[in-house]
Coordinates of C-alpha atoms in Angstrom, one line a residue:
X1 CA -15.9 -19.4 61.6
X2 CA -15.7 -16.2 59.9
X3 CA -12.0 -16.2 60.3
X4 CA -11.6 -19.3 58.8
X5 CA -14.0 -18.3 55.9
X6 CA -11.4 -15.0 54.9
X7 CA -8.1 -17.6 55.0
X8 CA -9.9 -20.3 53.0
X9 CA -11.4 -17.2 50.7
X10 CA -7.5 -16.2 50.5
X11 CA -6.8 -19.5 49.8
X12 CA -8.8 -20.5 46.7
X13 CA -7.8 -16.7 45.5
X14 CA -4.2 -17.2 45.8
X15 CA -4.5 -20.9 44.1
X16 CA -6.8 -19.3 41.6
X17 CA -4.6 -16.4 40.6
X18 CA -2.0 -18.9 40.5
X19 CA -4.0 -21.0 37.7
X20 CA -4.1 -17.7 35.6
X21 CA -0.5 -16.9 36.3
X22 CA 0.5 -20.1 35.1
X23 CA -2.0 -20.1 32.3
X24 CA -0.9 -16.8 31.1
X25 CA 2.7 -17.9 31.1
X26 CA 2.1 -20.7 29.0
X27 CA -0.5 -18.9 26.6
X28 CA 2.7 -16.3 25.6
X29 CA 5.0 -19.2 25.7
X30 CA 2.9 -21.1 23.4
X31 CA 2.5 -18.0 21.3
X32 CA 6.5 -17.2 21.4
X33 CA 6.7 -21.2 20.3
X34 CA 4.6 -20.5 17.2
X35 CA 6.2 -17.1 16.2
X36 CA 10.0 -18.6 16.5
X37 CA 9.1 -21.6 14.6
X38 CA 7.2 -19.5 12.4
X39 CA 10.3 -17.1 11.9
X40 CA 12.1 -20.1 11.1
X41 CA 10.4 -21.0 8.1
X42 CA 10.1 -18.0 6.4
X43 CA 13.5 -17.0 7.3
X44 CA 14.6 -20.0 5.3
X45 CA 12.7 -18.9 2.2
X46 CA 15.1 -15.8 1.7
X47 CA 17.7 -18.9 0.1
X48 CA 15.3 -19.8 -2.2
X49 CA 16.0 -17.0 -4.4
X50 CA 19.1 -15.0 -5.6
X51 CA 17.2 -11.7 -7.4
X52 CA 16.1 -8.9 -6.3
X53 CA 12.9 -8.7 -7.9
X54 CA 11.5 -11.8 -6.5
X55 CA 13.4 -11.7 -3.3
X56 CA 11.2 -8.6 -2.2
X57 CA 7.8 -9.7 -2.6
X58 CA 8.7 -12.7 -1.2
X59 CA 9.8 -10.9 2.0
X60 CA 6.9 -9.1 1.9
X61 CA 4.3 -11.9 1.6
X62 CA 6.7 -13.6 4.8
X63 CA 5.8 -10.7 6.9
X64 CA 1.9 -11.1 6.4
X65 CA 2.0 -14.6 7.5
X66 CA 3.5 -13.0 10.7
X67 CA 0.8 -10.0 10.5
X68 CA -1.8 -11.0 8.4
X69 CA -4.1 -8.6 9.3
X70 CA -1.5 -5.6 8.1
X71 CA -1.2 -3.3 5.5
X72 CA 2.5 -4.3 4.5
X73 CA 4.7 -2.1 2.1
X74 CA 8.4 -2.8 0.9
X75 CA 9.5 0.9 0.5
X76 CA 12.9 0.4 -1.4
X77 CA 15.2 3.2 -1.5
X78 CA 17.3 4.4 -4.3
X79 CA 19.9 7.3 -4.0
X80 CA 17.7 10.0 -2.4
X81 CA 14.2 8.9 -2.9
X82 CA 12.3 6.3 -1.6
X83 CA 9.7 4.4 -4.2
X84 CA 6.8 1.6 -2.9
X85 CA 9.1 -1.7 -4.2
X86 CA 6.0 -4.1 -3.4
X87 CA 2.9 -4.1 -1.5
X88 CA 0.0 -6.4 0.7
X89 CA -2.7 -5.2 1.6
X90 CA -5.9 -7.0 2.8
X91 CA -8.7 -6.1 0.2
X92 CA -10.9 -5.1 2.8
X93 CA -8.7 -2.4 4.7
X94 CA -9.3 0.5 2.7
X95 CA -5.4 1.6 3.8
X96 CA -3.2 3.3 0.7
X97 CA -0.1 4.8 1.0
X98 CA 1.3 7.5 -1.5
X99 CA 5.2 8.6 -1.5
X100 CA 5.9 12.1 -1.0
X101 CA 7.4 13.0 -4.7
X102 CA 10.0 15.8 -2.8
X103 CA 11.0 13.0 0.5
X104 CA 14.7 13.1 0.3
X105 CA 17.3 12.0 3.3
X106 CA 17.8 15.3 5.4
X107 CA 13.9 14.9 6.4
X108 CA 13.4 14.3 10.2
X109 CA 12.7 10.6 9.7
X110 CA 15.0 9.7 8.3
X111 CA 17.1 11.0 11.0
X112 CA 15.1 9.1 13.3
X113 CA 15.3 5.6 12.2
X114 CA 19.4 6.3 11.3
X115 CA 19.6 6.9 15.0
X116 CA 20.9 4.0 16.2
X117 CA 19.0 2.1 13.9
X118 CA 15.6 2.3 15.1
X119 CA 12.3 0.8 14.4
X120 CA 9.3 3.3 14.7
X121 CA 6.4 2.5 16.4
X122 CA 3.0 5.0 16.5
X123 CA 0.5 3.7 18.6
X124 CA -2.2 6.0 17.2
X125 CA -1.6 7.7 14.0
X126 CA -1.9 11.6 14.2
X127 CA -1.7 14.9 12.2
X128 CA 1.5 15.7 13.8
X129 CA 2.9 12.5 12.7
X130 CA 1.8 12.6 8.9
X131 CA 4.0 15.7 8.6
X132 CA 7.6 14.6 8.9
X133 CA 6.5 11.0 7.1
X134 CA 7.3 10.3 4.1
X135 CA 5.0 8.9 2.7
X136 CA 1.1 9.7 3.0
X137 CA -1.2 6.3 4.9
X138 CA -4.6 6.7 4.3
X139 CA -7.1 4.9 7.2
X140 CA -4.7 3.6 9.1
X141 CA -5.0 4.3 12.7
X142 CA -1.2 2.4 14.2
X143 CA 1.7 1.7 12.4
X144 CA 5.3 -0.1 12.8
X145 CA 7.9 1.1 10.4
X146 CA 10.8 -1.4 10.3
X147 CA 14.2 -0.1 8.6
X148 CA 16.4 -2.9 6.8
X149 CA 19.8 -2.1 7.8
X150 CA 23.0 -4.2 6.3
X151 CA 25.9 -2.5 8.2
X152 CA 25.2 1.4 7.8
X153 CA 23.4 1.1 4.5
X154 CA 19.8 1.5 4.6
X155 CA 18.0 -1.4 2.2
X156 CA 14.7 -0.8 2.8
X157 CA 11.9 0.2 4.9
X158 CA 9.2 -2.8 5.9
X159 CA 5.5 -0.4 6.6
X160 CA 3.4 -2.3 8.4
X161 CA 0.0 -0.3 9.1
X162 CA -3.5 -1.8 10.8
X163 CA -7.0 -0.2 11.4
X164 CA -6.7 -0.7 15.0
X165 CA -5.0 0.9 17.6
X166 CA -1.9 0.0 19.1
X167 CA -2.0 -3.0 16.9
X168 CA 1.8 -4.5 17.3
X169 CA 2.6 -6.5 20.4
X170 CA 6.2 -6.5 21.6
X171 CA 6.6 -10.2 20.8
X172 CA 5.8 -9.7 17.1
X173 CA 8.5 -6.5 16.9
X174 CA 10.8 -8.5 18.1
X175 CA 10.6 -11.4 15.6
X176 CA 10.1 -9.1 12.6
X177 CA 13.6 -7.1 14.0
X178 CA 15.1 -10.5 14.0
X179 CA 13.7 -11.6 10.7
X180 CA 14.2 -7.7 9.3
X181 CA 17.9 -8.3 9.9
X182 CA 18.2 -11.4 8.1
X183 CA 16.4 -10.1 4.9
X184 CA 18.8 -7.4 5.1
X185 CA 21.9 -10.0 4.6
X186 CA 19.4 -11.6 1.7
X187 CA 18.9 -8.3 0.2
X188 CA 22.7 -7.5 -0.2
X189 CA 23.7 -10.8 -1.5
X190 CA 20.9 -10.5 -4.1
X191 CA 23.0 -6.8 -5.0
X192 CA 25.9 -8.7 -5.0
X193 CA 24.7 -11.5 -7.5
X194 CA 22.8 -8.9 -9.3
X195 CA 26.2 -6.7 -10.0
X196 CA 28.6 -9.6 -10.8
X197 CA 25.8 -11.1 -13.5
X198 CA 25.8 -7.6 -14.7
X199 CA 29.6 -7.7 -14.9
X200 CA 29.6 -10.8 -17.0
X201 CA 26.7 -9.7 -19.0
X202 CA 27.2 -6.1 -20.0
X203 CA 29.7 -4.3 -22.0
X204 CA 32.1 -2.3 -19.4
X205 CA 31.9 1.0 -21.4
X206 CA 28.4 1.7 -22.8
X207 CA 26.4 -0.6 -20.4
X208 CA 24.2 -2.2 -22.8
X209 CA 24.4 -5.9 -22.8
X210 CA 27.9 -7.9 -24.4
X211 CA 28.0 -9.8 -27.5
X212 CA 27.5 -13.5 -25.6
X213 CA 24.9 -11.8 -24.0
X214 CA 23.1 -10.8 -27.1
X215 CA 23.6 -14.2 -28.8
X216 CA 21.8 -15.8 -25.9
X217 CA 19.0 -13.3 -25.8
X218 CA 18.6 -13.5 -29.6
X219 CA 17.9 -17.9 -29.1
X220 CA 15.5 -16.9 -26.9
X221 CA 13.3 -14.7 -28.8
X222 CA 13.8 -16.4 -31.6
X223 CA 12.4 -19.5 -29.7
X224 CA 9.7 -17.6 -28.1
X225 CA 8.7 -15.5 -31.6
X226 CA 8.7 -18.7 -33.5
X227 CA 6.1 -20.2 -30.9
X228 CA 3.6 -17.4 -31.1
X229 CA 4.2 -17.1 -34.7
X230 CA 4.7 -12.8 -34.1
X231 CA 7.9 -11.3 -36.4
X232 CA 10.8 -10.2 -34.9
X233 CA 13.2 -7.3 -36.5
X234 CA 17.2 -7.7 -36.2
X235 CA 18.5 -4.2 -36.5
X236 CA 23.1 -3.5 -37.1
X237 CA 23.7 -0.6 -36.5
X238 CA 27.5 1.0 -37.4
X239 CA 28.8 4.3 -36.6
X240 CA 29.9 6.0 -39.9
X241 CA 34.2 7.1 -40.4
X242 CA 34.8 6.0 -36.1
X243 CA 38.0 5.3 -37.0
X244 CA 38.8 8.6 -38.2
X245 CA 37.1 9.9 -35.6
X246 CA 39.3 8.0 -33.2
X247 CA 42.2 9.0 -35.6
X248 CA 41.3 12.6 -35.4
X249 CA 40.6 13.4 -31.9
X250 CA 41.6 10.1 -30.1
X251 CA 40.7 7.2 -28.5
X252 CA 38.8 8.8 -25.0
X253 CA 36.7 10.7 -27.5
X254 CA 35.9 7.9 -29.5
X255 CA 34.8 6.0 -26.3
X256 CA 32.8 9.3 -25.4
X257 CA 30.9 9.0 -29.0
X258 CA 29.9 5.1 -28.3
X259 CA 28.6 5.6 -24.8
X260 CA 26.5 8.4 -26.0
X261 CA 25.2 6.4 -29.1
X262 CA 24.6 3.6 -26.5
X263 CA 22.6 6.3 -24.6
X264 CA 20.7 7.2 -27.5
X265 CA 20.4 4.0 -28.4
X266 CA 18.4 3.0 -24.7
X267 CA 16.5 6.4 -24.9
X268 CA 15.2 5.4 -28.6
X269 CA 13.9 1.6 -28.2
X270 CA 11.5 0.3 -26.5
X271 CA 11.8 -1.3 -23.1
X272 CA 10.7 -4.7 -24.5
X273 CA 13.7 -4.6 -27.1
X274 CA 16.4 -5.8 -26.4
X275 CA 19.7 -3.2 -27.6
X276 CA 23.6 -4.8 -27.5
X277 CA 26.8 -3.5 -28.4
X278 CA 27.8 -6.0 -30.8
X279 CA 31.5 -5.5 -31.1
X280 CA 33.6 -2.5 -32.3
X281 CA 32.0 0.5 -33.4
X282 CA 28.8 -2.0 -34.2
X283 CA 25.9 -2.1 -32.0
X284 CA 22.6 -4.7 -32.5
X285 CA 19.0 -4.2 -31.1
X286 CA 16.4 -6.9 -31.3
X287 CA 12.7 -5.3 -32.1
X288 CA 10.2 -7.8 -30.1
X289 CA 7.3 -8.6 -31.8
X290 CA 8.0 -6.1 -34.6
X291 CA 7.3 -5.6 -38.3
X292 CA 9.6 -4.5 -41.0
X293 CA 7.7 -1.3 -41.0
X294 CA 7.4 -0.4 -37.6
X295 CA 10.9 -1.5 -37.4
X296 CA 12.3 1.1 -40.2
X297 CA 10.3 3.7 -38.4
X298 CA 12.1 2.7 -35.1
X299 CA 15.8 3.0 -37.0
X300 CA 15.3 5.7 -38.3
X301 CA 14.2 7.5 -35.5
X302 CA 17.2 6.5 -33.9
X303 CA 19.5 7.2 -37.3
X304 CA 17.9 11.3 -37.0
X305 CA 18.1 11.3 -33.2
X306 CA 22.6 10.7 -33.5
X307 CA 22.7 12.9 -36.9
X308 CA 21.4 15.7 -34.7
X309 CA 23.1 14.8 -31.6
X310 CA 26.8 17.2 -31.1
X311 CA 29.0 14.9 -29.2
X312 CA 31.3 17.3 -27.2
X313 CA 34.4 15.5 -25.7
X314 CA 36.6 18.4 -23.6
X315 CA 35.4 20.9 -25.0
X316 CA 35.5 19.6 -29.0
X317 CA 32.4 18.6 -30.7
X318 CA 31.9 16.3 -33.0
X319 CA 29.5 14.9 -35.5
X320 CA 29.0 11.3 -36.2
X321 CA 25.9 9.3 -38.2
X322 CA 24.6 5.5 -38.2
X323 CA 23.8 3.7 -41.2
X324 CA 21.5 0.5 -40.4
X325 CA 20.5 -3.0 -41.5
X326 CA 17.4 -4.7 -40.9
X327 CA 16.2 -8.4 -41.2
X328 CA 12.4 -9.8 -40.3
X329 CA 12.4 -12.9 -38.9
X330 CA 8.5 -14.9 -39.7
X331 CA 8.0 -18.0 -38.8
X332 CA 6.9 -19.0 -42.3
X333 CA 10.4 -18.3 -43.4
X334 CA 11.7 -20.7 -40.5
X335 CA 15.7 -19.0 -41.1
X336 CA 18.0 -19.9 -38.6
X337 CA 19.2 -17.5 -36.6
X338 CA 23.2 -17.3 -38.5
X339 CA 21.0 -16.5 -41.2
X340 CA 19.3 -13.4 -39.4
X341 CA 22.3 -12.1 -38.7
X342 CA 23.7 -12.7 -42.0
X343 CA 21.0 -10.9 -43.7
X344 CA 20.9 -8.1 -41.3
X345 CA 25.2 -7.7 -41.9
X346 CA 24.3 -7.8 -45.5
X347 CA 21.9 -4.9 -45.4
X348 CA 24.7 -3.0 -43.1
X349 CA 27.3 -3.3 -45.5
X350 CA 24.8 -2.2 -48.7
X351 CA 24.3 1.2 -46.8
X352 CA 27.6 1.5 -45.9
X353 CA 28.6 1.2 -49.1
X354 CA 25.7 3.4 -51.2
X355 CA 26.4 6.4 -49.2
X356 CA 26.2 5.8 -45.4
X357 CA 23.5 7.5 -42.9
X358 CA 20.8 5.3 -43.8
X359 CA 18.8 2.7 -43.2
X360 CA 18.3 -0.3 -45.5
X361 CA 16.4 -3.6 -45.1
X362 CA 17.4 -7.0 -46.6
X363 CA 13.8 -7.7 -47.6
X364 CA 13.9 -4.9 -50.1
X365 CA 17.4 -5.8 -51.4
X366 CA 16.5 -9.9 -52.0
X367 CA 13.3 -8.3 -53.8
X368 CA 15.7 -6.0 -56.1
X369 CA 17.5 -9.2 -57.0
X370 CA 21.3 -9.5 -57.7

């Protein structure tokens, strides 16, 4: 009896730990189901935008549908340094991460994950580890570092970090390397589309935006400025005698003096305005929600700041100056915008011709009267 006990006791165990076999298998097939069908989804969202800037949080808020209990940084690299790009982080983990300001490539890292392309996986964050990081994590106890490779370019780095230990299962690595590569692809179209829009939207030698460009930008704030009922500035601006500068020491150094101007130009305004190289020697900015005094303040800055400036071209310096012409634009005036620029060119030409290196506004001059 007792021997027939022990083989039916064998029995029920075997059919038993078959049950949980089975069971088991389908519980990570059913879980494999749901993570492929989610990566399917949010793989499909990477077409649903073209630009960078919104093609990175949107990766980023894909990955914490896949771990929404993460920490998730985009750390996006540019030349040597890597900067946090976008970030999602549950409001109750407590887990920040600060980039180390002197991080550059040659750090062991980086050397890591270039090896063969690998992921980085820490079970249980140490001392030892935070040192060759870089980047500072604070309270998080495992991490999964995911590099965004397209070809032998490095896009991006996908941080995922968790309170818990040994937080990632192999399944979810998997996916995220799967879904990690096809971001990749997104982000390099998204490079792509960003540099040919450039291309047709930027003048080729200074870099600040093209005439068409300009016109288009100008409708808009126009538009917009009318709406809120805030004034908008036009400022001309013209380099004084270019073509006897062009005349005198040739054509390279003439391009040398409008890239620089250009680059004082960006350094002076705003990063709300909008600056343009309007054709020629002439370059246009567009003050945003500006009055005629702040904007004369603005000009003139900019006016001193290329008086002062000694362009050197080989070796040669030489000395150029702006003169400047302003227009308002107030909704209670309701001018169209040919008339803007008209009034702007008008003011350009009056300090052009009373002397040059100056700044005049076409509000004073209708005031003066003919």
């Amino acid at each position: 009896v007792g021997s027939e006990m022990c083989i039916r006791d064998r029995h029920y165990a075997g059919v038993l730990s078959s049950i949980m076999k089975r069971h088991r298998i389908s519980f990570h097939r059913e879980r494999a189901e749901k993570g492929i069908k989610l990566l399917h989804t949010i793989t499909a969202k990477l077409t649903t935008t073209i630009r960078p800037e919104e093609l990175i949080p949107l990766i980023v808020e894909s990955c914490h549908n896949l771990l929404p209990s993460s920490a998730i940084f985009f750390i996006n690299k540019d030349e040597k340094k890597f900067e946090i790009f976008a970030e999602r982080v549950p409001e109750d983990s407590g887990i920040s991460m600060q980039i180390k300001q002197d991080f550059v490539v040659s750090n062991p890292f980086y050397s890591l994950i270039s090896e063969e392309k690998k992921f980085l996986v820490i079970p249980q964050l140490k001392k030892d580890h935070l040192l060759y990081l870089p980047f500072n994590i604070k309270n998080a106890v495992s991490m999964f570092v995911l590099p965004l490779w397209y070809e032998h370019e490095l896009m991006g780095l996908m941080v995922f970090a968790s309170r818990n230990p040994d937080a990632y299962r192999t399944e979810q690595i998997e996916i995220l390397r799967i879904y990690a590569n096809q971001a990749a692809v997104a982000l390099q179209n998204a490079r792509l589309y960003k540099e040919i829009e450039n291309l047709a939207t930027s003048d080729g030698l200074t870099g600040l935006f093209n005439h068409r460009k300009f016109q288009e930008e100008l409708d808009r704030e126009l538009k917009r400025h009318e709406r809120s009922g805030k004034p908008l500035c036009l400022c001309l601006c013209d380099i004084d005698f270019f073509k006897k500068i062009n005349d005198t020491y040739g054509h390279p150094a003439g391009d040398a003096v409008l890239k620089r101007v250009a680059g004082i130009i960006k350094e002076t305004v705003r990063s709300t305005d909008i600056p343009a190289r309007y054709g020629g020697e002439e370059f246009a900015i567009i003050l945003i929600e500006t009055g005629l005094t702040e904007a004369r303040n603005i000009a003139e800055r900019l006016r001193k700041k290329v008086e002062a400036c000694k362009f050197s071209y080989k070796g040669t310096v030489i000395r150029a100056t702006l003169s400047i012409g302003i227009a308002s634009f107030e909704r209670s005036q309701k001018i169209p915008k040919g008339k803007l620029i008209e009034n702007a060119d008008r003011a350009l030409y009056h300090a052009k011709h009373s002397g040059r290196n100056q700044t005049v506004l076409w509000n004073e001059l209708e005031e003066q009267g003919p």
